Each structure stands twice: as structure tokens, then as C-alpha cells.
Amino acid sequence: MPEQLKRRILGPSSMENKTTNKTIAYALRGIYLAILAICFATGKPQHLLAFSGPFIVTIPILFLAKEDDGYYSVDASFISLFTIAMLMSYFELWPAAASPTSIDKLFHIAAGACLANFARVFLKKKVNDKWTYYALIIAVTLAVGGAWEVYEWTGSKLPAAYMTPSTGYDDTMMDIIADIIGALIVAGYAWFRAWKKKEQTWVEIK
């Protein structure tokens, strides 16, 4: 069978998918850096300080992707999310007050899902018990979400020009709850994929 016809029938190879995912991941990081530069050039250095952290902290994901290309999608989801957050911050679209229905909470649900997806990919070859696997997905999300709240609180103690002031305990708790909701969505998705298999096992996730 000619190679071109074979590709049409079977779809792109895993190597082609890996190359595409890698290109998307690096392109999104390039866009992210360009927006950071624009923020700094237009007199909003607080965005450079606040959003450089997530960019730097997530760089190790690219090294993990050299062994498992699933991490490229994880990286792309993180960078896309923080790009949206940075643009919203730049145009001052974030709500000033804490609310369970604010767009900030939707962002945290999405962030929780991204964190849980990272944990799902990272743990899938390291944990043998399925319920431990699902519990760790949620635990990792909770731990990182809590660390982010500490990061926000620390930034709020800097001069006002560098970080939005903290909105208090209620907002922090709602953020963490939203993170957990995102984690539960991903853990539920992982469980459903396993349940859907005839063998009724979770091994296919690996």
C-alpha cells in the first residue's frame, strides 16, 4: 500500500503527532513571551513579575515531554490558560470582589483540570493501584493549588503596583474548591475511560 494512501486511512503517525504537539507547545510559549514583553513595554511591569513565575515553573514539563510526548499537550494547556489570565489582567477584566460565580472561579476550575491532567500523565506509569492513582490526582492538584494561593498572598504583600491585593479568606477557599472541582472532572474522565473498556481495568490509561 502506498505510504500516502496508508496515512490517509490510518491517520498521522505518533511521530507526526509528537512533532505537531511540540510545535504548538513552543509556539504558545513564544506568544506568551511576546505578550509579557508588550506588558513591560507599555508600562505595566507588574504583569512581568506576576506572570513570569508560571512560565518559569512550567519549563520542566518540556523536559518531561522528551520522554513522553503527552506532556506537550499538558504544557500547551497551562500556557494557554495563563496567556488568557495575563490578557484579562492586562485589560483589567478580573472581578474586584470574590464571588462563587465570577470568571475567576471558572479560571480556577480550568487550572485545577490542567494540574490534574499533569498529575494524570505523570503518575500513570508510577502508580499501580487505581484508587491511589485517582486520589493522588486530586491531592497533587490540591497541593499545587494551595501553593498558588501562597504565591498570590506573597505577591499581595508587595507594593500595589506589582500585584493585585489579596481579597481574603473567602476568595482563597473558593479558589481551592474550584481547583478541586477541576481535579474531580479529570479524575472522573480517567475513571470513565477505564470503565468503558471491556476489561473494566484502568490499565488502558497507561
Tab-separated table of C-alpha atoms in Angstrom:
chain	number	residue	atom	x	y	z
A	1	MET	CA	0.000	0.000	0.000
A	2	PRO	CA	1.458	3.402	-0.948
A	3	GLU	CA	2.606	5.411	2.072
A	4	GLN	CA	0.408	8.415	1.215
A	5	LEU	CA	-2.734	6.239	0.978
A	6	LYS	CA	-1.775	4.463	4.195
A	7	ARG	CA	-1.560	7.772	6.038
A	8	ARG	CA	-4.989	8.795	4.764
A	9	ILE	CA	-6.505	5.582	6.075
A	10	LEU	CA	-4.615	5.212	9.345
A	11	GLY	CA	-4.124	8.895	10.128
A	12	PRO	CA	-0.885	10.611	11.157
A	13	SER	CA	1.830	8.574	12.860
A	14	SER	CA	2.729	9.017	16.513
A	15	MET	CA	5.940	10.770	15.440
A	16	GLU	CA	3.951	13.286	13.384
A	17	ASN	CA	1.600	13.880	16.315
A	18	LYS	CA	4.561	14.412	18.618
A	19	THR	CA	6.100	16.933	16.217
A	20	THR	CA	2.798	18.799	15.913
A	21	ASN	CA	2.246	18.889	19.684
A	22	LYS	CA	5.820	20.043	20.229
A	23	THR	CA	5.446	22.833	17.659
A	24	ILE	CA	2.202	24.028	19.263
A	25	ALA	CA	3.736	23.978	22.757
A	26	TYR	CA	6.778	26.024	21.761
A	27	ALA	CA	4.719	28.417	19.617
A	28	LEU	CA	2.418	29.146	22.567
A	29	ARG	CA	5.419	29.849	24.772
A	30	GLY	CA	6.736	32.254	22.151
A	31	ILE	CA	3.387	34.072	22.112
A	32	TYR	CA	3.397	34.169	25.909
A	33	LEU	CA	6.843	35.804	25.989
A	34	ALA	CA	5.773	38.320	23.334
A	35	ILE	CA	2.765	39.359	25.436
A	36	LEU	CA	4.993	39.664	28.520
A	37	ALA	CA	7.306	41.948	26.545
A	38	ILE	CA	4.345	44.073	25.420
A	39	CYS	CA	3.159	44.385	29.043
A	40	PHE	CA	6.585	45.600	30.110
A	41	ALA	CA	6.959	47.974	27.151
A	42	THR	CA	3.568	49.572	27.763
A	43	GLY	CA	4.304	50.475	31.357
A	44	LYS	CA	2.735	47.519	33.194
A	45	PRO	CA	5.752	45.808	34.786
A	46	GLN	CA	3.554	44.116	37.395
A	47	HIS	CA	2.477	41.630	34.730
A	48	LEU	CA	6.110	40.752	34.018
A	49	LEU	CA	6.604	39.966	37.705
A	50	ALA	CA	3.331	38.120	38.258
A	51	PHE	CA	3.294	36.018	35.090
A	52	SER	CA	6.990	35.206	34.699
A	53	GLY	CA	6.604	32.767	37.600
A	54	PRO	CA	4.172	30.352	35.893
A	55	PHE	CA	6.250	30.435	32.702
A	56	ILE	CA	9.451	29.513	34.540
A	57	VAL	CA	7.889	26.937	36.861
A	58	THR	CA	6.352	25.010	33.955
A	59	ILE	CA	9.583	24.778	31.899
A	60	PRO	CA	10.466	21.312	33.364
A	61	ILE	CA	7.337	19.960	31.629
A	62	LEU	CA	9.161	20.390	28.303
A	63	PHE	CA	11.998	18.184	29.559
A	64	LEU	CA	9.494	15.530	30.644
A	65	ALA	CA	7.985	15.715	27.158
A	66	LYS	CA	11.229	14.380	25.687
A	67	GLU	CA	10.323	11.027	27.249
A	68	ASP	CA	6.516	11.210	26.949
A	69	ASP	CA	5.013	13.452	24.284
A	70	GLY	CA	1.771	13.618	26.280
A	71	TYR	CA	3.440	16.362	28.286
A	72	TYR	CA	3.434	18.682	25.261
A	73	SER	CA	-0.361	18.840	25.446
A	74	VAL	CA	-0.121	19.404	29.204
A	75	ASP	CA	2.309	22.272	28.653
A	76	ALA	CA	0.151	23.802	25.934
A	77	SER	CA	-2.900	23.750	28.219
A	78	PHE	CA	-1.013	25.504	31.037
A	79	ILE	CA	0.459	28.195	28.801
A	80	SER	CA	-2.866	28.796	27.044
A	81	LEU	CA	-4.578	29.227	30.396
A	82	PHE	CA	-2.004	31.681	31.726
A	83	THR	CA	-1.998	33.584	28.439
A	84	ILE	CA	-5.737	34.160	28.853
A	85	ALA	CA	-5.202	35.148	32.504
A	86	MET	CA	-2.459	37.599	31.561
A	87	LEU	CA	-4.569	39.235	28.851
A	88	MET	CA	-7.500	39.549	31.249
A	89	SER	CA	-5.215	41.116	33.828
A	90	TYR	CA	-3.711	43.468	31.247
A	91	PHE	CA	-7.142	44.731	30.193
A	92	GLU	CA	-8.315	44.768	33.833
A	93	LEU	CA	-11.144	42.286	33.309
A	94	TRP	CA	-10.711	40.386	36.566
A	95	PRO	CA	-13.538	40.950	39.100
A	96	ALA	CA	-12.595	43.114	42.079
A	97	ALA	CA	-14.685	41.126	44.585
A	98	ALA	CA	-14.812	37.413	45.385
A	99	SER	CA	-17.841	35.592	44.028
A	100	PRO	CA	-18.586	31.873	43.503
A	101	THR	CA	-19.894	32.659	40.015
A	102	SER	CA	-17.155	35.033	38.849
A	103	ILE	CA	-14.959	34.288	35.842
A	104	ASP	CA	-12.052	33.954	38.268
A	105	LYS	CA	-13.617	30.747	39.619
A	106	LEU	CA	-14.043	29.358	36.105
A	107	PHE	CA	-10.359	30.040	35.603
A	108	HIS	CA	-9.540	28.103	38.766
A	109	ILE	CA	-11.677	25.157	37.650
A	110	ALA	CA	-9.745	25.131	34.369
A	111	ALA	CA	-6.452	25.484	36.248
A	112	GLY	CA	-7.416	22.596	38.527
A	113	ALA	CA	-8.177	20.488	35.459
A	114	CYS	CA	-4.787	21.379	33.937
A	115	LEU	CA	-2.981	20.448	37.147
A	116	ALA	CA	-4.926	17.201	37.406
A	117	ASN	CA	-4.138	16.379	33.787
A	118	PHE	CA	-0.441	16.875	34.531
A	119	ALA	CA	-0.766	14.557	37.546
A	120	ARG	CA	-2.651	12.033	35.407
A	121	VAL	CA	0.146	11.866	32.833
A	122	PHE	CA	2.931	11.970	35.438
A	123	LEU	CA	1.501	9.230	37.677
A	124	LYS	CA	0.067	6.840	35.105
A	125	LYS	CA	3.253	4.745	34.888
A	126	LYS	CA	4.187	5.081	38.536
A	127	VAL	CA	1.067	4.027	40.467
A	128	ASN	CA	-0.357	0.503	40.299
A	129	ASP	CA	-3.484	0.862	42.427
A	130	LYS	CA	-6.264	2.674	40.565
A	131	TRP	CA	-7.877	4.301	43.613
A	132	THR	CA	-4.495	5.546	44.830
A	133	TYR	CA	-3.986	6.919	41.335
A	134	TYR	CA	-7.256	8.878	41.373
A	135	ALA	CA	-6.654	10.105	44.939
A	136	LEU	CA	-3.160	11.328	44.043
A	137	ILE	CA	-4.502	13.232	41.035
A	138	ILE	CA	-6.742	15.198	43.397
A	139	ALA	CA	-4.046	15.526	46.091
A	140	VAL	CA	-1.450	16.914	43.667
A	141	THR	CA	-3.975	19.435	42.384
A	142	LEU	CA	-4.854	20.495	45.924
A	143	ALA	CA	-1.187	20.866	46.895
A	144	VAL	CA	-0.219	22.941	43.860
A	145	GLY	CA	-3.420	24.981	44.104
A	146	GLY	CA	-2.545	25.767	47.722
A	147	ALA	CA	0.982	26.754	46.692
A	148	TRP	CA	-0.501	29.126	44.109
A	149	GLU	CA	-2.604	30.784	46.805
A	150	VAL	CA	0.583	31.311	48.843
A	151	TYR	CA	2.195	32.825	45.743
A	152	GLU	CA	-0.779	35.187	45.321
A	153	TRP	CA	-0.712	36.135	49.001
A	154	THR	CA	3.038	36.827	48.859
A	155	GLY	CA	2.543	38.998	45.790
A	156	SER	CA	-0.250	40.912	47.507
A	157	LYS	CA	2.227	41.967	50.203
A	158	LEU	CA	4.422	43.661	47.611
A	159	PRO	CA	3.772	47.280	46.559
A	160	ALA	CA	0.351	47.626	44.929
A	161	ALA	CA	1.928	48.296	41.532
A	162	TYR	CA	3.233	44.729	41.390
A	163	MET	CA	0.274	42.533	42.340
A	164	THR	CA	-3.453	42.765	42.890
A	165	PRO	CA	-4.172	42.911	46.643
A	166	SER	CA	-5.462	39.715	48.233
A	167	THR	CA	-9.249	39.568	48.595
A	168	GLY	CA	-9.215	37.467	51.768
A	169	TYR	CA	-10.023	34.011	53.095
A	170	ASP	CA	-13.346	33.596	51.280
A	171	ASP	CA	-11.738	34.105	47.904
A	172	THR	CA	-8.876	31.744	48.775
A	173	MET	CA	-11.261	28.988	49.877
A	174	MET	CA	-13.431	29.395	46.790
A	175	ASP	CA	-10.319	29.221	44.607
A	176	ILE	CA	-9.203	25.958	46.216
A	177	ILE	CA	-12.701	24.464	45.955
A	178	ALA	CA	-12.756	25.416	42.263
A	179	ASP	CA	-9.354	23.729	41.805
A	180	ILE	CA	-10.741	20.546	43.379
A	181	ILE	CA	-13.767	20.630	41.058
A	182	GLY	CA	-11.390	20.748	38.079
A	183	ALA	CA	-9.415	17.817	39.526
A	184	LEU	CA	-12.587	15.785	40.057
A	185	ILE	CA	-13.568	16.346	36.426
A	186	VAL	CA	-10.232	14.973	35.195
A	187	ALA	CA	-10.183	12.093	37.697
A	188	GLY	CA	-13.745	11.237	36.643
A	189	TYR	CA	-12.693	11.321	32.999
A	190	ALA	CA	-9.777	8.977	33.728
A	191	TRP	CA	-12.101	6.596	35.587
A	192	PHE	CA	-14.665	6.682	32.777
A	193	ARG	CA	-12.013	5.806	30.179
A	194	ALA	CA	-11.039	2.786	32.267
A	195	TRP	CA	-14.635	1.742	32.945
A	196	LYS	CA	-15.531	1.987	29.278
A	197	LYS	CA	-13.017	-0.713	28.401
A	198	LYS	CA	-14.355	-4.254	28.185
A	199	GLU	CA	-11.704	-5.442	30.624
A	200	GLN	CA	-13.045	-2.944	33.173
A	201	THR	CA	-9.482	-2.090	34.164
A	202	TRP	CA	-7.596	1.186	34.339
A	203	VAL	CA	-4.524	-0.146	32.572
A	204	GLU	CA	-5.531	1.438	29.249
A	205	ILE	CA	-4.884	4.871	30.775
A	206	LYS	CA	-1.231	3.978	30.769
